[in-house]
Amino acid sequence: MTTPSAAVAAPAPVWRDVVGQAAAIAVLERAVAAARAAADAAEDVVPGAGMTHAWLLTGPPGSGRSTAARAFAAALQCPDGGCGQCHECRTALQGSHADVALIATEHVQLRVDDVRPLVALAQRRPSGGRWRVIVVEDADRLNDNSGNVLLKALEEPPPRTVWVLCAPSADDVLVTVRSRCRRVGLRIPPVADVADLLVRRDGADPAIAAFAARAAQSHIGLARRLALDEGARIRRREVLTLPSKIRSVGAAVIAAGQLVEVAAEESKAATGERDAAERAALLHSLGAEGATTLPPAVRAQVRQLEENQRRRATRAQRDVLDRALVDLLSLYRDVLVLQLGAGGDVDLGVELVNVELEQQVRALAAGSTAEATLRRMDAIGEARERIEANVAPLLAVEALMVALGRVP
Ligand SMILES: [Zn+2]
């Protein structure tokens, strides 16, 4: 197979699920081409000449960082630079390639103990592939200590090792770490591209995909969930109808309870399936499948798993709650758009995020002022910060609902 000239060619097939990121893909494809040229000439890669050993992939949540990192890994391993079909491509994309390590953490921080094995791994030559690729999905969670451990590895990379660190933004990563990486930024993908992806990759209905991409404001993971899970769509709608119901403090407190409950349900739906699968896999590996009572030796391990799952569920619930607040924010953003557009009779050319709730948005816009809407958006921001800072969710949401219900 011949490689078409890089300047005009469409991206290699391996990039097909990395949507709306032409500029970033171009940079990474140039790196793949340079890496192949060096390999063909049996030379070590010279950092700076297209390819380098340490990358920092930044982009807002849901923009497709980890998909892009996997595609890059696949393109590096593929004999054709990313055909998307061969064994190397397929296993790298699926996350099962022996020389591609994907590191994600459930913890708040990446600790020294998490990073040390990676540093050791980085020293090893690839077992069969062309490169040893180590993808760290949450590089923003490195702390001073684990960052220092990683630093050593970044400074003296073996010739066949490539680090791909991912983070929301460069500012989220330790200065010492990010200064040793070449940065590639992803943008928020266009709504239409996300909708396309949901139809093409996930088989979503086109109309639902368009709604989901818009409602999720191009967050690919959220959009996928909204497109494929009717329950998620119903829960989102419930959240967005809350502001119309809070006409008293009592109603606000009830609405708060409902919102926290919806978040709990949503996170349970998201994690429940995985929890059950993990438990089944653990019991299988311990040879205790189908046992009605667990042997004592097995019990401790199961308890440990349950403990981890509980911690993850707590975090998932906070994440889901945060997303619900972002949804609420999108509603008031729509309200503000109408209020600033002279009563909402003018076509502003700005599309509402929540087109399907236009009636409700108009009613809220007519019943308040832009100033009051801005105050409410501030209140949502404050609630998000408090939940992030570990305030009891119900408490933070109650204060928010009371603030939202206050007469303008
Ligand atoms: Zn391939």
CSV table of C-alpha atoms and ligand atoms in Angstrom, one decimal:
chain,number,residue,atom,x,y,z
A,1,MET,CA,0.0,0.0,0.0
A,2,THR,CA,1.3,3.5,-0.8
A,3,THR,CA,1.0,6.3,1.5
A,4,PRO,CA,-0.7,9.4,-0.1
A,5,SER,CA,1.2,12.7,0.3
A,6,ALA,CA,0.5,14.1,3.8
A,7,ALA,CA,-0.4,17.6,2.7
A,8,VAL,CA,-3.6,16.9,0.9
A,9,ALA,CA,-4.6,13.4,2.0
A,10,ALA,CA,-7.7,12.8,4.2
A,11,PRO,CA,-6.8,11.4,7.6
A,12,ALA,CA,-6.0,7.7,7.7
A,13,PRO,CA,-9.1,5.5,8.5
A,14,VAL,CA,-7.9,4.9,12.1
A,15,TRP,CA,-8.9,8.5,12.9
A,16,ARG,CA,-12.6,8.1,11.8
A,17,ASP,CA,-14.0,8.4,15.3
A,18,VAL,CA,-12.0,11.4,16.2
A,19,VAL,CA,-14.5,14.0,15.1
A,20,GLY,CA,-14.1,17.7,14.4
A,21,GLN,CA,-10.3,17.7,15.1
A,22,ALA,CA,-8.7,18.1,11.7
A,23,ALA,CA,-5.9,20.4,13.1
A,24,ALA,CA,-4.9,18.0,15.9
A,25,ILE,CA,-5.1,15.0,13.6
A,26,ALA,CA,-2.8,16.7,11.1
A,27,VAL,CA,-0.1,17.2,13.7
A,28,LEU,CA,-0.3,13.6,15.0
A,29,GLU,CA,-0.3,12.2,11.5
A,30,ARG,CA,2.8,14.2,10.7
A,31,ALA,CA,4.4,12.6,13.8
A,32,VAL,CA,3.4,9.1,12.6
A,33,ALA,CA,4.9,9.8,9.2
A,34,ALA,CA,8.1,11.0,10.8
A,35,ALA,CA,8.3,8.0,13.1
A,36,ARG,CA,7.8,5.7,10.1
A,37,ALA,CA,10.5,7.5,8.1
A,38,ALA,CA,12.9,7.1,11.0
A,39,ALA,CA,12.1,3.4,11.4
A,40,ASP,CA,12.6,2.8,7.7
A,41,ALA,CA,16.0,4.5,7.9
A,42,ALA,CA,16.7,2.5,11.1
A,43,GLU,CA,17.4,5.7,12.9
A,44,ASP,CA,16.3,6.8,16.3
A,45,VAL,CA,13.6,9.4,16.4
A,46,VAL,CA,15.0,12.9,16.8
A,47,PRO,CA,12.7,14.9,19.0
A,48,GLY,CA,11.5,18.0,17.2
A,49,ALA,CA,11.4,16.5,13.8
A,50,GLY,CA,7.7,15.7,13.7
A,51,MET,CA,7.8,12.9,16.2
A,52,THR,CA,8.6,13.2,19.8
A,53,HIS,CA,8.6,10.9,22.9
A,54,ALA,CA,6.2,12.8,25.1
A,55,TRP,CA,2.8,14.3,24.1
A,56,LEU,CA,0.3,16.2,26.0
A,57,LEU,CA,-3.2,15.9,24.5
A,58,THR,CA,-5.5,18.6,25.9
A,59,GLY,CA,-9.2,19.2,25.4
A,60,PRO,CA,-12.4,19.8,27.3
A,61,PRO,CA,-14.2,16.8,28.8
A,62,GLY,CA,-16.0,14.9,26.2
A,63,SER,CA,-14.0,16.2,23.3
A,64,GLY,CA,-12.5,12.8,22.6
A,65,ARG,CA,-9.0,12.9,24.2
A,66,SER,CA,-8.8,9.2,24.9
A,67,THR,CA,-10.2,8.3,21.5
A,68,ALA,CA,-7.6,10.4,19.9
A,69,ALA,CA,-4.8,8.9,22.1
A,70,ARG,CA,-5.8,5.4,21.1
A,71,ALA,CA,-6.0,6.3,17.4
A,72,PHE,CA,-2.5,7.8,17.7
A,73,ALA,CA,-1.2,4.6,19.4
A,74,ALA,CA,-2.9,2.5,16.6
A,75,ALA,CA,-1.4,4.6,13.9
A,76,LEU,CA,2.1,4.3,15.4
A,77,GLN,CA,1.7,0.5,15.6
A,78,CYS,CA,0.1,0.0,12.2
A,79,PRO,CA,2.4,-1.1,9.3
A,80,ASP,CA,0.3,1.2,7.1
A,81,GLY,CA,0.2,4.2,9.5
A,82,GLY,CA,-3.4,3.6,10.6
A,83,CYS,CA,-5.4,1.5,8.2
A,84,GLY,CA,-8.0,0.9,10.9
A,85,GLN,CA,-8.4,-2.8,9.9
A,86,CYS,CA,-5.3,-4.7,10.8
A,87,HIS,CA,-4.7,-6.5,14.0
A,88,GLU,CA,-2.4,-3.8,15.4
A,89,CYS,CA,-5.0,-1.1,14.7
A,90,ARG,CA,-7.9,-3.0,16.1
A,91,THR,CA,-6.3,-4.1,19.3
A,92,ALA,CA,-4.8,-0.6,19.9
A,93,LEU,CA,-8.2,1.0,19.4
A,94,GLN,CA,-9.9,-1.6,21.7
A,95,GLY,CA,-7.3,-1.2,24.4
A,96,SER,CA,-5.9,-4.7,24.2
A,97,HIS,CA,-2.7,-4.2,22.3
A,98,ALA,CA,0.2,-5.7,24.3
A,99,ASP,CA,2.4,-2.6,23.7
A,100,VAL,CA,-0.2,0.0,24.4
A,101,ALA,CA,-0.9,0.7,28.0
A,102,LEU,CA,-3.9,2.8,28.9
A,103,ILE,CA,-3.8,4.2,32.4
A,104,ALA,CA,-7.0,5.7,34.0
A,105,THR,CA,-7.6,6.2,37.7
A,106,GLU,CA,-10.7,6.0,39.9
A,107,HIS,CA,-8.8,8.0,42.5
A,108,VAL,CA,-8.6,11.7,43.0
A,109,GLN,CA,-4.9,11.6,42.4
A,110,LEU,CA,-2.4,9.5,40.6
A,111,ARG,CA,0.0,8.4,43.3
A,112,VAL,CA,3.6,7.4,43.2
A,113,ASP,CA,2.6,3.7,43.5
A,114,ASP,CA,0.5,4.2,40.3
A,115,VAL,CA,3.2,5.8,38.4
A,116,ARG,CA,6.3,3.7,39.3
A,117,PRO,CA,5.1,0.6,37.3
A,118,LEU,CA,4.7,2.8,34.3
A,119,VAL,CA,8.2,4.1,34.5
A,120,ALA,CA,9.5,0.6,34.7
A,121,LEU,CA,7.3,-0.4,31.7
A,122,ALA,CA,8.6,2.6,29.7
A,123,GLN,CA,12.1,1.1,30.0
A,124,ARG,CA,11.1,-2.1,28.3
A,125,ARG,CA,11.3,-2.5,24.5
A,126,PRO,CA,8.0,-3.1,22.8
A,127,SER,CA,7.2,-6.9,22.8
A,128,GLY,CA,6.0,-7.2,19.2
A,129,GLY,CA,4.8,-3.8,18.1
A,130,ARG,CA,6.8,-0.9,16.7
A,131,TRP,CA,6.5,1.3,19.8
A,132,ARG,CA,5.7,1.0,23.5
A,133,VAL,CA,2.9,3.6,23.9
A,134,ILE,CA,1.8,4.6,27.4
A,135,VAL,CA,-1.4,6.6,27.6
A,136,VAL,CA,-2.1,8.4,30.9
A,137,GLU,CA,-5.7,9.5,30.7
A,138,ASP,CA,-5.7,11.7,33.8
A,139,ALA,CA,-2.4,13.5,33.7
A,140,ASP,CA,-4.1,16.4,35.6
A,141,ARG,CA,-4.2,14.0,38.6
A,142,LEU,CA,-0.5,13.7,39.0
A,143,ASN,CA,0.6,15.2,42.3
A,144,ASP,CA,4.1,16.7,43.1
A,145,ASN,CA,5.5,13.3,44.1
A,146,SER,CA,4.1,11.1,41.3
A,147,GLY,CA,4.8,13.9,38.8
A,148,ASN,CA,8.5,13.8,39.9
A,149,VAL,CA,8.7,10.1,39.4
A,150,LEU,CA,7.2,10.5,35.9
A,151,LEU,CA,9.5,13.4,35.1
A,152,LYS,CA,12.6,11.2,35.2
A,153,ALA,CA,11.0,8.9,32.6
A,154,LEU,CA,10.0,11.8,30.4
A,155,GLU,CA,13.5,13.2,30.5
A,156,GLU,CA,15.3,10.1,29.4
A,157,PRO,CA,13.0,8.2,27.1
A,158,PRO,CA,14.1,4.9,25.6
A,159,PRO,CA,14.1,5.2,21.8
A,160,ARG,CA,11.0,3.1,21.3
A,161,THR,CA,8.8,4.6,24.0
A,162,VAL,CA,6.1,7.2,23.5
A,163,TRP,CA,4.2,8.8,26.3
A,164,VAL,CA,0.7,10.3,25.6
A,165,LEU,CA,-0.6,12.3,28.6
A,166,CYS,CA,-4.2,13.6,28.5
A,167,ALA,CA,-5.7,16.4,30.5
A,168,PRO,CA,-8.5,19.0,30.2
A,169,SER,CA,-6.0,21.8,29.7
A,170,ALA,CA,-2.2,22.4,30.0
A,171,ASP,CA,-2.8,24.5,33.1
A,172,ASP,CA,-4.1,21.4,34.9
A,173,VAL,CA,-0.8,19.6,34.5
A,174,LEU,CA,2.3,20.2,36.6
A,175,VAL,CA,4.6,22.8,34.9
A,176,THR,CA,7.6,20.5,35.1
A,177,VAL,CA,5.7,17.7,33.4
A,178,ARG,CA,4.0,19.7,30.7
A,179,SER,CA,7.2,21.6,29.8
A,180,ARG,CA,8.7,18.3,28.6
A,181,CYS,CA,5.7,17.4,26.4
A,182,ARG,CA,4.6,18.6,23.0
A,183,ARG,CA,1.1,19.9,23.3
A,184,VAL,CA,-1.8,19.1,21.0
A,185,GLY,CA,-5.1,20.8,21.7
A,186,LEU,CA,-8.5,19.3,20.9
A,187,ARG,CA,-11.5,21.7,20.5
A,188,ILE,CA,-15.1,21.2,21.3
A,189,PRO,CA,-16.3,19.3,18.3
A,190,PRO,CA,-19.2,20.7,16.2
A,191,VAL,CA,-22.7,19.4,17.1
A,192,ALA,CA,-23.2,18.1,13.6
A,193,ASP,CA,-20.0,16.0,13.7
A,194,VAL,CA,-20.9,14.5,17.1
A,195,ALA,CA,-24.4,13.6,15.8
A,196,ASP,CA,-22.9,12.0,12.8
A,197,LEU,CA,-20.6,9.9,14.9
A,198,LEU,CA,-23.5,8.7,17.1
A,199,VAL,CA,-25.4,7.6,13.9
A,200,ARG,CA,-22.3,6.0,12.3
A,201,ARG,CA,-20.6,4.4,15.2
A,202,ASP,CA,-23.4,3.7,17.6
A,203,GLY,CA,-26.3,3.2,15.2
A,204,ALA,CA,-28.4,6.0,16.9
A,205,ASP,CA,-31.5,7.3,15.2
A,206,PRO,CA,-30.5,10.5,13.3
A,207,ALA,CA,-33.1,12.7,14.9
A,208,ILE,CA,-32.3,11.5,18.4
A,209,ALA,CA,-28.6,11.8,17.7
A,210,ALA,CA,-29.0,15.4,16.6
A,211,PHE,CA,-31.0,16.2,19.8
A,212,ALA,CA,-28.4,14.4,22.0
A,213,ALA,CA,-25.4,16.1,20.5
A,214,ARG,CA,-27.0,19.5,20.9
A,215,ALA,CA,-28.3,18.8,24.5
A,216,ALA,CA,-25.0,17.5,25.6
A,217,GLN,CA,-23.3,20.5,24.1
A,218,SER,CA,-21.0,18.3,22.0
A,219,HIS,CA,-19.8,16.2,25.0
A,220,ILE,CA,-19.4,13.0,23.1
A,221,GLY,CA,-19.8,10.5,26.0
A,222,LEU,CA,-22.8,12.3,27.4
A,223,ALA,CA,-24.4,12.6,23.9
A,224,ARG,CA,-23.9,8.9,23.4
A,225,ARG,CA,-25.6,8.2,26.6
A,226,LEU,CA,-28.5,10.5,25.8
A,227,ALA,CA,-28.9,9.0,22.3
A,228,LEU,CA,-28.9,5.4,23.4
A,229,ASP,CA,-30.6,5.5,26.8
A,230,GLU,CA,-34.2,6.7,26.9
A,231,GLY,CA,-34.1,6.7,30.7
A,232,ALA,CA,-31.2,9.3,30.5
A,233,ARG,CA,-33.4,11.5,28.2
A,234,ILE,CA,-36.3,11.3,30.6
A,235,ARG,CA,-34.1,12.1,33.6
A,236,ARG,CA,-32.6,15.1,31.8
A,237,ARG,CA,-36.0,16.4,31.0
A,238,GLU,CA,-37.1,16.0,34.7
A,239,VAL,CA,-34.1,18.1,35.8
A,240,LEU,CA,-34.9,20.9,33.3
A,241,THR,CA,-38.6,21.2,34.3
A,242,LEU,CA,-37.6,21.8,38.0
A,243,PRO,CA,-37.1,25.6,37.6
A,244,SER,CA,-40.8,26.0,36.5
A,245,LYS,CA,-42.0,24.2,39.7
A,246,ILE,CA,-40.2,26.2,42.4
A,247,ARG,CA,-42.6,28.8,43.5
A,248,SER,CA,-41.9,28.6,47.3
A,249,VAL,CA,-39.2,27.6,49.6
A,250,GLY,CA,-41.1,24.3,50.3
A,251,ALA,CA,-41.2,23.6,46.6
A,252,ALA,CA,-37.6,24.4,46.3
A,253,VAL,CA,-36.6,21.9,49.0
A,254,ILE,CA,-38.7,19.2,47.3
A,255,ALA,CA,-37.1,20.0,44.0
A,256,ALA,CA,-33.7,19.7,45.5
A,257,GLY,CA,-34.5,16.3,46.9
A,258,GLN,CA,-35.8,15.2,43.5
A,259,LEU,CA,-32.7,16.4,41.7
A,260,VAL,CA,-30.3,14.6,44.1
A,261,GLU,CA,-32.5,11.5,43.7
A,262,VAL,CA,-32.4,11.7,39.9
A,263,ALA,CA,-28.6,12.0,40.1
A,264,ALA,CA,-28.4,8.9,42.3
A,265,GLU,CA,-30.6,6.9,39.9
A,266,GLU,CA,-28.6,8.1,36.9
A,267,SER,CA,-25.3,7.1,38.4
A,268,LYS,CA,-26.6,3.8,39.5
A,269,ALA,CA,-27.8,3.1,35.9
A,270,ALA,CA,-24.3,4.1,34.7
A,271,THR,CA,-22.3,2.0,37.2
A,272,GLY,CA,-24.6,-0.9,38.1
A,273,GLU,CA,-23.9,-2.9,35.0
A,274,ARG,CA,-20.1,-2.5,35.4
A,275,ASP,CA,-20.3,-3.4,39.1
A,276,ALA,CA,-22.1,-6.6,38.4
A,277,ALA,CA,-19.6,-7.6,35.7
A,278,GLU,CA,-16.7,-6.9,38.0
A,279,ARG,CA,-18.2,-9.0,40.7
A,280,ALA,CA,-18.8,-11.9,38.3
A,281,ALA,CA,-15.3,-11.6,37.0
A,282,LEU,CA,-13.8,-11.6,40.5
A,283,LEU,CA,-15.9,-14.6,41.6
A,284,HIS,CA,-14.9,-16.4,38.4
A,285,SER,CA,-11.2,-15.8,39.0
A,286,LEU,CA,-11.5,-17.0,42.6
A,287,GLY,CA,-13.4,-20.1,41.4
A,288,ALA,CA,-16.4,-19.1,43.5
A,289,GLU,CA,-18.9,-18.7,40.6
A,290,GLY,CA,-22.5,-19.7,41.5
A,291,ALA,CA,-21.6,-20.3,45.1
A,292,THR,CA,-24.7,-19.5,47.3
A,293,THR,CA,-22.5,-18.7,50.3
A,294,LEU,CA,-19.1,-17.3,49.8
A,295,PRO,CA,-16.1,-19.2,51.3
A,296,PRO,CA,-14.3,-17.1,53.9
A,297,ALA,CA,-11.2,-16.8,51.8
A,298,VAL,CA,-13.2,-15.1,49.1
A,299,ARG,CA,-15.2,-12.8,51.3
A,300,ALA,CA,-12.4,-10.3,52.0
A,301,GLN,CA,-11.7,-9.8,48.4
A,302,VAL,CA,-15.4,-9.3,47.6
A,303,ARG,CA,-15.7,-6.8,50.4
A,304,GLN,CA,-12.7,-4.9,49.0
A,305,LEU,CA,-14.3,-4.8,45.6
A,306,GLU,CA,-17.6,-3.6,47.1
A,307,GLU,CA,-15.7,-0.9,49.0
A,308,ASN,CA,-14.1,0.4,45.8
A,309,GLN,CA,-17.4,0.3,44.0
A,310,ARG,CA,-19.1,2.3,46.7
A,311,ARG,CA,-16.4,4.9,46.5
A,312,ARG,CA,-16.8,5.0,42.7
A,313,ALA,CA,-20.5,5.3,43.1
A,314,THR,CA,-20.1,8.4,45.3
A,315,ARG,CA,-17.9,10.0,42.8
A,316,ALA,CA,-20.2,9.0,39.9
A,317,GLN,CA,-23.2,10.6,41.8
A,318,ARG,CA,-21.3,13.8,42.2
A,319,ASP,CA,-20.3,13.8,38.5
A,320,VAL,CA,-23.9,13.1,37.5
A,321,LEU,CA,-25.1,15.9,39.7
A,322,ASP,CA,-22.6,18.2,38.2
A,323,ARG,CA,-23.8,17.3,34.8
A,324,ALA,CA,-27.4,18.0,35.8
A,325,LEU,CA,-26.3,21.4,37.0
A,326,VAL,CA,-24.6,22.0,33.6
A,327,ASP,CA,-27.9,21.1,32.0
A,328,LEU,CA,-29.7,23.6,34.2
A,329,LEU,CA,-27.1,26.2,33.3
A,330,SER,CA,-27.9,25.5,29.6
A,331,LEU,CA,-31.5,26.2,30.3
A,332,TYR,CA,-30.8,29.6,31.9
A,333,ARG,CA,-28.3,30.3,29.1
A,334,ASP,CA,-31.3,29.8,26.7
A,335,VAL,CA,-33.4,32.1,28.9
A,336,LEU,CA,-30.7,34.8,28.8
A,337,VAL,CA,-30.4,34.5,25.0
A,338,LEU,CA,-34.1,35.3,24.7
A,339,GLN,CA,-34.0,38.1,27.3
A,340,LEU,CA,-31.1,39.8,25.6
A,341,GLY,CA,-32.9,39.4,22.2
A,342,ALA,CA,-35.6,42.0,23.0
A,343,GLY,CA,-38.3,39.8,24.4
A,344,GLY,CA,-37.5,36.8,22.3
A,345,ASP,CA,-39.5,37.8,19.2
A,346,VAL,CA,-36.4,38.5,17.2
A,347,ASP,CA,-34.6,35.7,15.4
A,348,LEU,CA,-31.1,36.0,16.9
A,349,GLY,CA,-29.5,33.4,14.8
A,350,VAL,CA,-28.4,31.8,18.0
A,351,GLU,CA,-29.8,28.3,18.4
A,352,LEU,CA,-31.3,27.3,21.7
A,353,VAL,CA,-29.6,24.4,23.4
A,354,ASN,CA,-33.0,23.2,24.6
A,355,VAL,CA,-35.1,23.8,21.5
A,356,GLU,CA,-37.6,21.2,22.6
A,357,LEU,CA,-38.3,23.2,25.8
A,358,GLU,CA,-38.8,26.4,23.9
A,359,GLN,CA,-42.2,27.1,25.6
A,360,GLN,CA,-40.8,26.7,29.0
A,361,VAL,CA,-37.7,28.8,28.1
A,362,ARG,CA,-40.0,31.6,26.8
A,363,ALA,CA,-42.1,31.5,30.0
A,364,LEU,CA,-39.1,31.8,32.2
A,365,ALA,CA,-37.7,34.6,30.1
A,366,ALA,CA,-40.9,36.5,30.2
A,367,GLY,CA,-41.2,36.1,33.9
A,368,SER,CA,-37.8,37.5,34.9
A,369,THR,CA,-35.0,39.9,33.9
A,370,ALA,CA,-31.6,39.2,32.3
A,371,GLU,CA,-30.1,40.4,35.6
A,372,ALA,CA,-32.0,37.8,37.6
A,373,THR,CA,-31.0,35.1,35.1
A,374,LEU,CA,-27.4,36.0,35.5
A,375,ARG,CA,-27.8,35.8,39.3
A,376,ARG,CA,-29.3,32.4,38.9
A,377,MET,CA,-26.5,31.2,36.7
A,378,ASP,CA,-24.0,32.5,39.3
A,379,ALA,CA,-25.9,30.4,41.9
A,380,ILE,CA,-25.6,27.3,39.8
A,381,GLY,CA,-21.8,28.0,39.5
A,382,GLU,CA,-21.6,28.3,43.2
A,383,ALA,CA,-23.4,25.1,43.8
A,384,ARG,CA,-21.1,23.3,41.5
A,385,GLU,CA,-18.1,24.6,43.3
A,386,ARG,CA,-19.5,23.6,46.7
A,387,ILE,CA,-20.3,20.0,45.5
A,388,GLU,CA,-16.8,19.8,44.0
A,389,ALA,CA,-15.5,20.9,47.5
A,390,ASN,CA,-17.4,17.9,49.0
A,391,VAL,CA,-20.3,19.8,50.6
A,392,ALA,CA,-23.2,17.3,51.1
A,393,PRO,CA,-25.0,17.3,47.8
A,394,LEU,CA,-28.5,17.8,49.2
A,395,LEU,CA,-27.4,20.8,51.2
A,396,ALA,CA,-25.8,22.5,48.2
A,397,VAL,CA,-28.7,21.7,45.9
A,398,GLU,CA,-31.3,23.0,48.5
A,399,ALA,CA,-29.5,26.3,48.7
A,400,LEU,CA,-29.4,26.5,44.9
A,401,MET,CA,-33.1,25.7,44.5
A,402,VAL,CA,-34.0,28.4,47.0
A,403,ALA,CA,-31.8,30.9,45.1
A,404,LEU,CA,-33.4,29.8,41.8
A,405,GLY,CA,-36.9,30.2,43.2
A,406,ARG,CA,-36.4,33.6,44.6
A,407,VAL,CA,-38.6,36.2,43.0
A,408,PRO,CA,-36.6,38.3,40.5
B,1,ZN,ZN,-3.6,-0.9,10.7
